[in-house]
Amino acid sequence: MNDKNTLLRNLPSVDRLLNEPAMRDLADCIPQAMRAEAARQTVAALRSEFLAGTSPDLSAAVIAARAAALARAKAAPALRRVLNLTGTLLHTNLGRAPLAPAAIESIDAVSRGYSNLEFDLESGERGHRYSHVEELLRHLSGAEAATVVNNNAGAVLLALTALAKGKEAIVSRGEMIEIGGAFRVPEVMAAGGVILREVGTTNKTHLRDYVEAIGEETGLLLKVHTSNYRIVGFTASVSAAEMVELGRERGIPVMEDLGSGMLIDLSSFGLPREPTVAEAVAAGIDVVTFSGDKLLGGPQAGIIVGRRDAVEKIRRHPMARALRSDKLTLTALETTLRLYLDPRRALADIPVLRMLAVPEEELKKRCLRLRRSLRTACGERLQTSVVPENSTVGGGALPLTELPGYALALTAAGLSADALAARLRTGDPPVVGRIREDRLLLNPRTLSGEEEKDLIRAVSAALTSE
Ligand SMILES: *Cc1c(COP(=O)(O)O)cnc(C)c1O
């Protein structure tokens, strides 16, 4: 016991650690407060490890090396690039859509200095923030007017409030969705001061259900795209066109939350047909909302298109200012939308669309190429095989669609699949895969050509790290 106390008393002080070579080397690149914090935390950790019965090396040089590693970790950027090999294209936790090169260049150009964000260069007068994207959105959707906010959840909240605050919005029980991150239709309505009037049943809603629910209090007919689930079997729902006809008859606006919102028809990829924004507009929906960073493949944004008077009301609502988009988002969105003016350009340059379209054979080739490189880099420690593995779209879009392909299955000598996955996640760059049947699966559909060498390096480092 006395020994223990003596040892604990003899743990080096923070000052002593800061003067050890390993810590002194960091003096130029890591602020003093951060180095001191790392030293304090390291000593505290050692104390608990020691009291828990382990016998860590208590020499000042060894402790300083550990504190230096912690200080370096604290000083490194916290939000980082990650290699996504999960097989999910629009992984919300991994940042959804990667941007097109042109969009990244535009962010660079606009963020380095000043921009004409709200300045009309022709007249020299104040301009409009959303003018840079409005014409493009009108053109691509066929709508009379368009505006943008921070994300689609914000777009829905703002549109509901602006159009129907204090009144009822009628929604089918089959469309009462929850999206990840606590976006639930009933709660968003309550937050917007709109009274929810549910109609129909989970599996069947008919036009007469809406007709019967309409009254003095009705302010809006709302249609919500069931983006992340499907109701199958004995079902019925009311089409956009029928809702529009009813809304027109009774003088009630109709809004549709499309969720992902595609600008082009994806059936050419062999994917199920998703309603496009232009179709919703052509059906006569007054206000259509959708995300910028789902299948559209742009930055996080909530896009609102529709009839001029309705969009004007939304734009002028005080909450629009609280949800406004910044210049980096707007330039990236503008550039992404421009690519859609030529659908072939869009398919070639927008990463999400390219990833959707990768043929199975190409995925097999990628796996075989990675396998060869990993053999060279890692030798006997790693066993690899190429296995059939589907991808999913994710991000609450096309929930039933499985994109067939291949993945590389890894097992490492002396490491469980969990341990290998953990090493890869904490490596540089971090690699995120998926575990199945005790093997780590790396799905290369979402890996760009330039990232392949980074992946090889990361796997090789994971096998040699301690
Ligand atoms: C994804 C989604 C939302 C939320 O959009 P964010 O851009 O994530 O805010 C809202 N409604 C539907 C139907 C969705 O699919």
PDB file of C-alpha atoms in Angstrom, residues 241-450:
ATOM      1  CA  ALA A 241     -53.342  15.228 -59.583  1.00  0.00           C
ATOM      2  CA  GLU A 242     -56.501  14.242 -57.680  1.00  0.00           C
ATOM      3  CA  MET A 243     -55.452  16.255 -54.640  1.00  0.00           C
ATOM      4  CA  VAL A 244     -54.744  19.261 -56.831  1.00  0.00           C
ATOM      5  CA  GLU A 245     -58.169  19.008 -58.473  1.00  0.00           C
ATOM      6  CA  LEU A 246     -59.821  18.901 -55.058  1.00  0.00           C
ATOM      7  CA  GLY A 247     -57.698  21.766 -53.749  1.00  0.00           C
ATOM      8  CA  ARG A 248     -58.583  23.934 -56.765  1.00  0.00           C
ATOM      9  CA  GLU A 249     -62.296  23.223 -56.384  1.00  0.00           C
ATOM     10  CA  ARG A 250     -62.258  24.288 -52.742  1.00  0.00           C
ATOM     11  CA  GLY A 251     -59.658  27.038 -53.000  1.00  0.00           C
ATOM     12  CA  ILE A 252     -57.178  25.218 -50.722  1.00  0.00           C
ATOM     13  CA  PRO A 253     -53.431  25.110 -51.496  1.00  0.00           C
ATOM     14  CA  VAL A 254     -51.767  21.703 -51.907  1.00  0.00           C
ATOM     15  CA  MET A 255     -48.217  21.048 -50.717  1.00  0.00           C
ATOM     16  CA  GLU A 256     -46.001  18.017 -51.297  1.00  0.00           C
ATOM     17  CA  ASP A 257     -42.892  17.073 -49.325  1.00  0.00           C
ATOM     18  CA  LEU A 258     -40.984  14.988 -51.849  1.00  0.00           C
ATOM     19  CA  GLY A 259     -38.097  14.133 -49.508  1.00  0.00           C
ATOM     20  CA  SER A 260     -35.240  13.252 -51.801  1.00  0.00           C
ATOM     21  CA  GLY A 261     -36.683  14.954 -54.843  1.00  0.00           C
ATOM     22  CA  MET A 262     -35.149  13.800 -58.124  1.00  0.00           C
ATOM     23  CA  LEU A 263     -34.610  16.225 -60.960  1.00  0.00           C
ATOM     24  CA  ILE A 264     -34.217  13.491 -63.577  1.00  0.00           C
ATOM     25  CA  ASP A 265     -35.921  10.148 -64.077  1.00  0.00           C
ATOM     26  CA  LEU A 266     -33.757   7.376 -62.631  1.00  0.00           C
ATOM     27  CA  SER A 267     -35.440   4.484 -64.378  1.00  0.00           C
ATOM     28  CA  SER A 268     -32.612   4.492 -66.927  1.00  0.00           C
ATOM     29  CA  PHE A 269     -30.425   2.989 -64.124  1.00  0.00           C
ATOM     30  CA  GLY A 270     -32.890   0.161 -63.707  1.00  0.00           C
ATOM     31  CA  LEU A 271     -34.110   1.873 -60.543  1.00  0.00           C
ATOM     32  CA  PRO A 272     -37.756   2.113 -59.593  1.00  0.00           C
ATOM     33  CA  ARG A 273     -39.391   5.274 -60.820  1.00  0.00           C
ATOM     34  CA  GLU A 274     -39.382   7.980 -58.185  1.00  0.00           C
ATOM     35  CA  PRO A 275     -41.610  10.988 -58.776  1.00  0.00           C
ATOM     36  CA  THR A 276     -39.543  13.854 -60.151  1.00  0.00           C
ATOM     37  CA  VAL A 277     -39.897  17.435 -58.997  1.00  0.00           C
ATOM     38  CA  ALA A 278     -41.078  18.461 -62.465  1.00  0.00           C
ATOM     39  CA  GLU A 279     -43.865  15.860 -62.323  1.00  0.00           C
ATOM     40  CA  ALA A 280     -45.121  17.198 -58.994  1.00  0.00           C
ATOM     41  CA  VAL A 281     -45.063  20.731 -60.394  1.00  0.00           C
ATOM     42  CA  ALA A 282     -46.766  19.631 -63.623  1.00  0.00           C
ATOM     43  CA  ALA A 283     -49.485  17.922 -61.580  1.00  0.00           C
ATOM     44  CA  GLY A 284     -50.267  21.386 -60.215  1.00  0.00           C
ATOM     45  CA  ILE A 285     -48.948  21.068 -56.644  1.00  0.00           C
ATOM     46  CA  ASP A 286     -48.682  24.604 -55.251  1.00  0.00           C
ATOM     47  CA  VAL A 287     -45.572  24.074 -53.134  1.00  0.00           C
ATOM     48  CA  VAL A 288     -43.042  21.250 -53.499  1.00  0.00           C
ATOM     49  CA  THR A 289     -40.147  20.790 -51.051  1.00  0.00           C
ATOM     50  CA  PHE A 290     -37.089  18.517 -51.304  1.00  0.00           C
ATOM     51  CA  SER A 291     -33.486  18.071 -50.094  1.00  0.00           C
ATOM     52  CA  GLY A 292     -30.334  19.313 -51.797  1.00  0.00           C
ATOM     53  CA  ASP A 293     -28.072  16.556 -50.456  1.00  0.00           C
ATOM     54  CA  LYS A 294     -30.038  13.398 -51.121  1.00  0.00           C
ATOM     55  CA  LEU A 295     -30.335  12.007 -54.655  1.00  0.00           C
ATOM     56  CA  LEU A 296     -29.846  15.478 -56.108  1.00  0.00           C
ATOM     57  CA  GLY A 297     -26.205  15.126 -55.070  1.00  0.00           C
ATOM     58  CA  GLY A 298     -25.575  18.690 -53.895  1.00  0.00           C
ATOM     59  CA  PRO A 299     -25.011  20.460 -50.569  1.00  0.00           C
ATOM     60  CA  GLN A 300     -27.379  20.328 -47.595  1.00  0.00           C
ATOM     61  CA  ALA A 301     -30.333  22.517 -48.522  1.00  0.00           C
ATOM     62  CA  GLY A 302     -34.116  22.614 -48.470  1.00  0.00           C
ATOM     63  CA  ILE A 303     -35.481  23.568 -51.857  1.00  0.00           C
ATOM     64  CA  ILE A 304     -38.949  25.040 -52.278  1.00  0.00           C
ATOM     65  CA  VAL A 305     -40.536  25.395 -55.728  1.00  0.00           C
ATOM     66  CA  GLY A 306     -44.087  26.213 -56.748  1.00  0.00           C
ATOM     67  CA  ARG A 307     -46.621  28.886 -57.590  1.00  0.00           C
ATOM     68  CA  ARG A 308     -45.431  32.443 -57.350  1.00  0.00           C
ATOM     69  CA  ASP A 309     -47.915  33.663 -54.725  1.00  0.00           C
ATOM     70  CA  ALA A 310     -47.285  30.687 -52.413  1.00  0.00           C
ATOM     71  CA  VAL A 311     -43.489  30.861 -52.725  1.00  0.00           C
ATOM     72  CA  GLU A 312     -43.650  34.648 -52.145  1.00  0.00           C
ATOM     73  CA  LYS A 313     -45.585  34.089 -48.909  1.00  0.00           C
ATOM     74  CA  ILE A 314     -42.946  31.600 -47.771  1.00  0.00           C
ATOM     75  CA  ARG A 315     -40.057  33.838 -48.750  1.00  0.00           C
ATOM     76  CA  ARG A 316     -41.492  36.822 -46.854  1.00  0.00           C
ATOM     77  CA  HIS A 317     -42.193  34.887 -43.637  1.00  0.00           C
ATOM     78  CA  PRO A 318     -39.917  36.029 -40.775  1.00  0.00           C
ATOM     79  CA  MET A 319     -38.801  32.466 -40.168  1.00  0.00           C
ATOM     80  CA  ALA A 320     -37.245  32.362 -43.660  1.00  0.00           C
ATOM     81  CA  ARG A 321     -34.470  34.626 -42.366  1.00  0.00           C
ATOM     82  CA  ALA A 322     -33.739  32.229 -39.508  1.00  0.00           C
ATOM     83  CA  LEU A 323     -33.438  29.324 -41.936  1.00  0.00           C
ATOM     84  CA  ARG A 324     -31.459  31.075 -44.633  1.00  0.00           C
ATOM     85  CA  SER A 325     -28.722  29.380 -46.632  1.00  0.00           C
ATOM     86  CA  ASP A 326     -25.144  30.586 -46.607  1.00  0.00           C
ATOM     87  CA  LYS A 327     -23.038  31.545 -49.627  1.00  0.00           C
ATOM     88  CA  LEU A 328     -21.043  28.289 -49.647  1.00  0.00           C
ATOM     89  CA  THR A 329     -24.208  26.242 -49.909  1.00  0.00           C
ATOM     90  CA  LEU A 330     -25.693  28.518 -52.526  1.00  0.00           C
ATOM     91  CA  THR A 331     -22.682  28.452 -54.818  1.00  0.00           C
ATOM     92  CA  ALA A 332     -22.376  24.659 -54.514  1.00  0.00           C
ATOM     93  CA  LEU A 333     -26.086  24.274 -55.171  1.00  0.00           C
ATOM     94  CA  GLU A 334     -25.991  26.612 -58.163  1.00  0.00           C
ATOM     95  CA  THR A 335     -23.068  24.719 -59.681  1.00  0.00           C
ATOM     96  CA  THR A 336     -24.708  21.333 -59.086  1.00  0.00           C
ATOM     97  CA  LEU A 337     -27.981  22.530 -60.614  1.00  0.00           C
ATOM     98  CA  ARG A 338     -26.123  23.849 -63.669  1.00  0.00           C
ATOM     99  CA  LEU A 339     -24.828  20.330 -64.311  1.00  0.00           C
ATOM    100  CA  TYR A 340     -28.447  19.157 -64.568  1.00  0.00           C
ATOM    101  CA  LEU A 341     -29.044  21.484 -67.530  1.00  0.00           C
ATOM    102  CA  ASP A 342     -27.338  18.741 -69.538  1.00  0.00           C
ATOM    103  CA  PRO A 343     -28.426  15.411 -68.004  1.00  0.00           C
ATOM    104  CA  ARG A 344     -25.405  13.631 -69.490  1.00  0.00           C
ATOM    105  CA  ARG A 345     -23.122  16.080 -67.690  1.00  0.00           C
ATOM    106  CA  ALA A 346     -25.090  15.469 -64.495  1.00  0.00           C
ATOM    107  CA  LEU A 347     -24.639  11.690 -64.803  1.00  0.00           C
ATOM    108  CA  ALA A 348     -20.934  12.033 -65.521  1.00  0.00           C
ATOM    109  CA  ASP A 349     -20.027  14.667 -62.907  1.00  0.00           C
ATOM    110  CA  ILE A 350     -22.348  14.245 -59.923  1.00  0.00           C
ATOM    111  CA  PRO A 351     -20.832  11.555 -57.677  1.00  0.00           C
ATOM    112  CA  VAL A 352     -24.145  10.210 -56.326  1.00  0.00           C
ATOM    113  CA  LEU A 353     -25.525   9.639 -59.826  1.00  0.00           C
ATOM    114  CA  ARG A 354     -22.280   8.054 -60.979  1.00  0.00           C
ATOM    115  CA  MET A 355     -22.225   5.717 -57.976  1.00  0.00           C
ATOM    116  CA  LEU A 356     -25.824   4.678 -58.610  1.00  0.00           C
ATOM    117  CA  ALA A 357     -24.907   3.748 -62.151  1.00  0.00           C
ATOM    118  CA  VAL A 358     -21.722   1.716 -61.555  1.00  0.00           C
ATOM    119  CA  PRO A 359     -22.248  -1.643 -63.303  1.00  0.00           C
ATOM    120  CA  GLU A 360     -21.866  -4.869 -61.332  1.00  0.00           C
ATOM    121  CA  GLU A 361     -18.924  -5.951 -63.459  1.00  0.00           C
ATOM    122  CA  GLU A 362     -17.041  -2.759 -62.677  1.00  0.00           C
ATOM    123  CA  LEU A 363     -17.555  -3.375 -58.948  1.00  0.00           C
ATOM    124  CA  LYS A 364     -16.128  -6.859 -59.323  1.00  0.00           C
ATOM    125  CA  LYS A 365     -13.114  -5.420 -61.133  1.00  0.00           C
ATOM    126  CA  ARG A 366     -12.586  -2.854 -58.369  1.00  0.00           C
ATOM    127  CA  CYS A 367     -12.699  -5.621 -55.755  1.00  0.00           C
ATOM    128  CA  LEU A 368     -10.187  -7.749 -57.649  1.00  0.00           C
ATOM    129  CA  ARG A 369      -7.859  -4.764 -58.127  1.00  0.00           C
ATOM    130  CA  LEU A 370      -8.056  -3.838 -54.428  1.00  0.00           C
ATOM    131  CA  ARG A 371      -7.475  -7.459 -53.507  1.00  0.00           C
ATOM    132  CA  ARG A 372      -4.259  -7.613 -55.552  1.00  0.00           C
ATOM    133  CA  SER A 373      -2.963  -4.367 -54.049  1.00  0.00           C
ATOM    134  CA  LEU A 374      -3.824  -5.504 -50.526  1.00  0.00           C
ATOM    135  CA  ARG A 375      -1.969  -8.787 -51.067  1.00  0.00           C
ATOM    136  CA  THR A 376       1.121  -6.858 -52.073  1.00  0.00           C
ATOM    137  CA  ALA A 377       0.784  -4.377 -49.202  1.00  0.00           C
ATOM    138  CA  CYS A 378      -0.266  -6.729 -46.402  1.00  0.00           C
ATOM    139  CA  GLY A 379       0.931 -10.196 -47.360  1.00  0.00           C
ATOM    140  CA  GLU A 380      -0.113 -13.163 -45.259  1.00  0.00           C
ATOM    141  CA  ARG A 381      -1.674 -11.256 -42.379  1.00  0.00           C
ATOM    142  CA  LEU A 382      -4.781 -10.506 -44.390  1.00  0.00           C
ATOM    143  CA  GLN A 383      -7.201 -12.941 -46.004  1.00  0.00           C
ATOM    144  CA  THR A 384      -9.417 -11.433 -48.663  1.00  0.00           C
ATOM    145  CA  SER A 385     -12.220 -12.696 -50.828  1.00  0.00           C
ATOM    146  CA  VAL A 386     -14.651 -11.102 -53.229  1.00  0.00           C
ATOM    147  CA  VAL A 387     -18.294 -11.690 -52.274  1.00  0.00           C
ATOM    148  CA  PRO A 388     -21.627 -10.644 -53.796  1.00  0.00           C
ATOM    149  CA  GLU A 389     -23.007  -7.724 -51.795  1.00  0.00           C
ATOM    150  CA  ASN A 390     -25.816  -5.273 -52.478  1.00  0.00           C
ATOM    151  CA  SER A 391     -25.744  -1.534 -51.919  1.00  0.00           C
ATOM    152  CA  THR A 392     -28.597   0.589 -50.676  1.00  0.00           C
ATOM    153  CA  VAL A 393     -29.355   4.192 -51.553  1.00  0.00           C
ATOM    154  CA  GLY A 394     -29.951   5.379 -47.962  1.00  0.00           C
ATOM    155  CA  GLY A 395     -30.733   8.921 -46.849  1.00  0.00           C
ATOM    156  CA  GLY A 396     -34.390   7.974 -46.765  1.00  0.00           C
ATOM    157  CA  ALA A 397     -34.632   7.359 -50.509  1.00  0.00           C
ATOM    158  CA  LEU A 398     -35.636   4.256 -52.491  1.00  0.00           C
ATOM    159  CA  PRO A 399     -35.905   2.126 -49.317  1.00  0.00           C
ATOM    160  CA  LEU A 400     -36.647  -1.145 -51.082  1.00  0.00           C
ATOM    161  CA  THR A 401     -34.017  -0.827 -53.764  1.00  0.00           C
ATOM    162  CA  GLU A 402     -30.972  -3.053 -53.566  1.00  0.00           C
ATOM    163  CA  LEU A 403     -28.210  -2.327 -56.051  1.00  0.00           C
ATOM    164  CA  PRO A 404     -26.436  -5.598 -56.821  1.00  0.00           C
ATOM    165  CA  GLY A 405     -22.656  -5.633 -56.666  1.00  0.00           C
ATOM    166  CA  TYR A 406     -19.608  -6.989 -54.887  1.00  0.00           C
ATOM    167  CA  ALA A 407     -17.591  -6.317 -51.760  1.00  0.00           C
ATOM    168  CA  LEU A 408     -14.212  -7.300 -50.464  1.00  0.00           C
ATOM    169  CA  ALA A 409     -14.435  -9.489 -47.332  1.00  0.00           C
ATOM    170  CA  LEU A 410     -11.447  -9.151 -44.963  1.00  0.00           C
ATOM    171  CA  THR A 411     -10.199 -11.256 -42.078  1.00  0.00           C
ATOM    172  CA  ALA A 412      -6.899 -10.506 -40.346  1.00  0.00           C
ATOM    173  CA  ALA A 413      -4.803 -13.061 -38.511  1.00  0.00           C
ATOM    174  CA  GLY A 414      -5.079 -12.559 -34.750  1.00  0.00           C
ATOM    175  CA  LEU A 415      -7.762  -9.853 -34.996  1.00  0.00           C
ATOM    176  CA  SER A 416     -11.526 -10.146 -34.657  1.00  0.00           C
ATOM    177  CA  ALA A 417     -13.668  -8.451 -37.300  1.00  0.00           C
ATOM    178  CA  ASP A 418     -14.700  -5.905 -34.655  1.00  0.00           C
ATOM    179  CA  ALA A 419     -11.085  -5.148 -33.761  1.00  0.00           C
ATOM    180  CA  LEU A 420     -10.099  -4.756 -37.404  1.00  0.00           C
ATOM    181  CA  ALA A 421     -13.104  -2.471 -38.011  1.00  0.00           C
ATOM    182  CA  ALA A 422     -12.154  -0.372 -34.967  1.00  0.00           C
ATOM    183  CA  ARG A 423      -8.570   0.017 -36.150  1.00  0.00           C
ATOM    184  CA  LEU A 424      -9.739   1.100 -39.585  1.00  0.00           C
ATOM    185  CA  ARG A 425     -12.213   3.590 -38.115  1.00  0.00           C
ATOM    186  CA  THR A 426      -9.516   5.219 -36.009  1.00  0.00           C
ATOM    187  CA  GLY A 427      -6.891   5.232 -38.770  1.00  0.00           C
ATOM    188  CA  ASP A 428      -5.926   7.940 -41.221  1.00  0.00           C
ATOM    189  CA  PRO A 429      -8.044   8.392 -43.209  1.00  0.00           C
ATOM    190  CA  PRO A 430     -10.743   6.626 -41.212  1.00  0.00           C
ATOM    191  CA  VAL A 431     -12.362   3.755 -43.134  1.00  0.00           C
ATOM    192  CA  VAL A 432     -15.921   2.655 -42.342  1.00  0.00           C
ATOM    193  CA  GLY A 433     -17.105  -0.748 -43.547  1.00  0.00           C
ATOM    194  CA  ARG A 434     -19.713  -3.256 -42.427  1.00  0.00           C
ATOM    195  CA  ILE A 435     -19.394  -6.498 -40.481  1.00  0.00           C
ATOM    196  CA  ARG A 436     -21.133  -9.610 -41.720  1.00  0.00           C
ATOM    197  CA  GLU A 437     -20.586 -13.135 -40.474  1.00  0.00           C
ATOM    198  CA  ASP A 438     -17.372 -12.236 -38.670  1.00  0.00           C
ATOM    199  CA  ARG A 439     -15.794 -10.625 -41.678  1.00  0.00           C
ATOM    200  CA  LEU A 440     -15.281  -6.966 -42.471  1.00  0.00           C
ATOM    201  CA  LEU A 441     -16.968  -6.088 -45.759  1.00  0.00           C
ATOM    202  CA  LEU A 442     -15.677  -3.174 -47.815  1.00  0.00           C
ATOM    203  CA  ASN A 443     -18.102  -2.178 -50.574  1.00  0.00           C
ATOM    204  CA  PRO A 444     -16.258  -0.166 -53.243  1.00  0.00           C
ATOM    205  CA  ARG A 445     -19.314   1.357 -54.953  1.00  0.00           C
ATOM    206  CA  THR A 446     -18.780   4.598 -53.023  1.00  0.00           C
ATOM    207  CA  LEU A 447     -14.988   4.642 -53.337  1.00  0.00           C
ATOM    208  CA  SER A 448     -13.532   7.027 -55.919  1.00  0.00           C
ATOM    209  CA  GLY A 449     -10.534   6.061 -58.031  1.00  0.00           C
ATOM    210  CA  GLU A 450      -8.282   8.525 -56.160  1.00  0.00           C
TER     211      GLU A 450
END
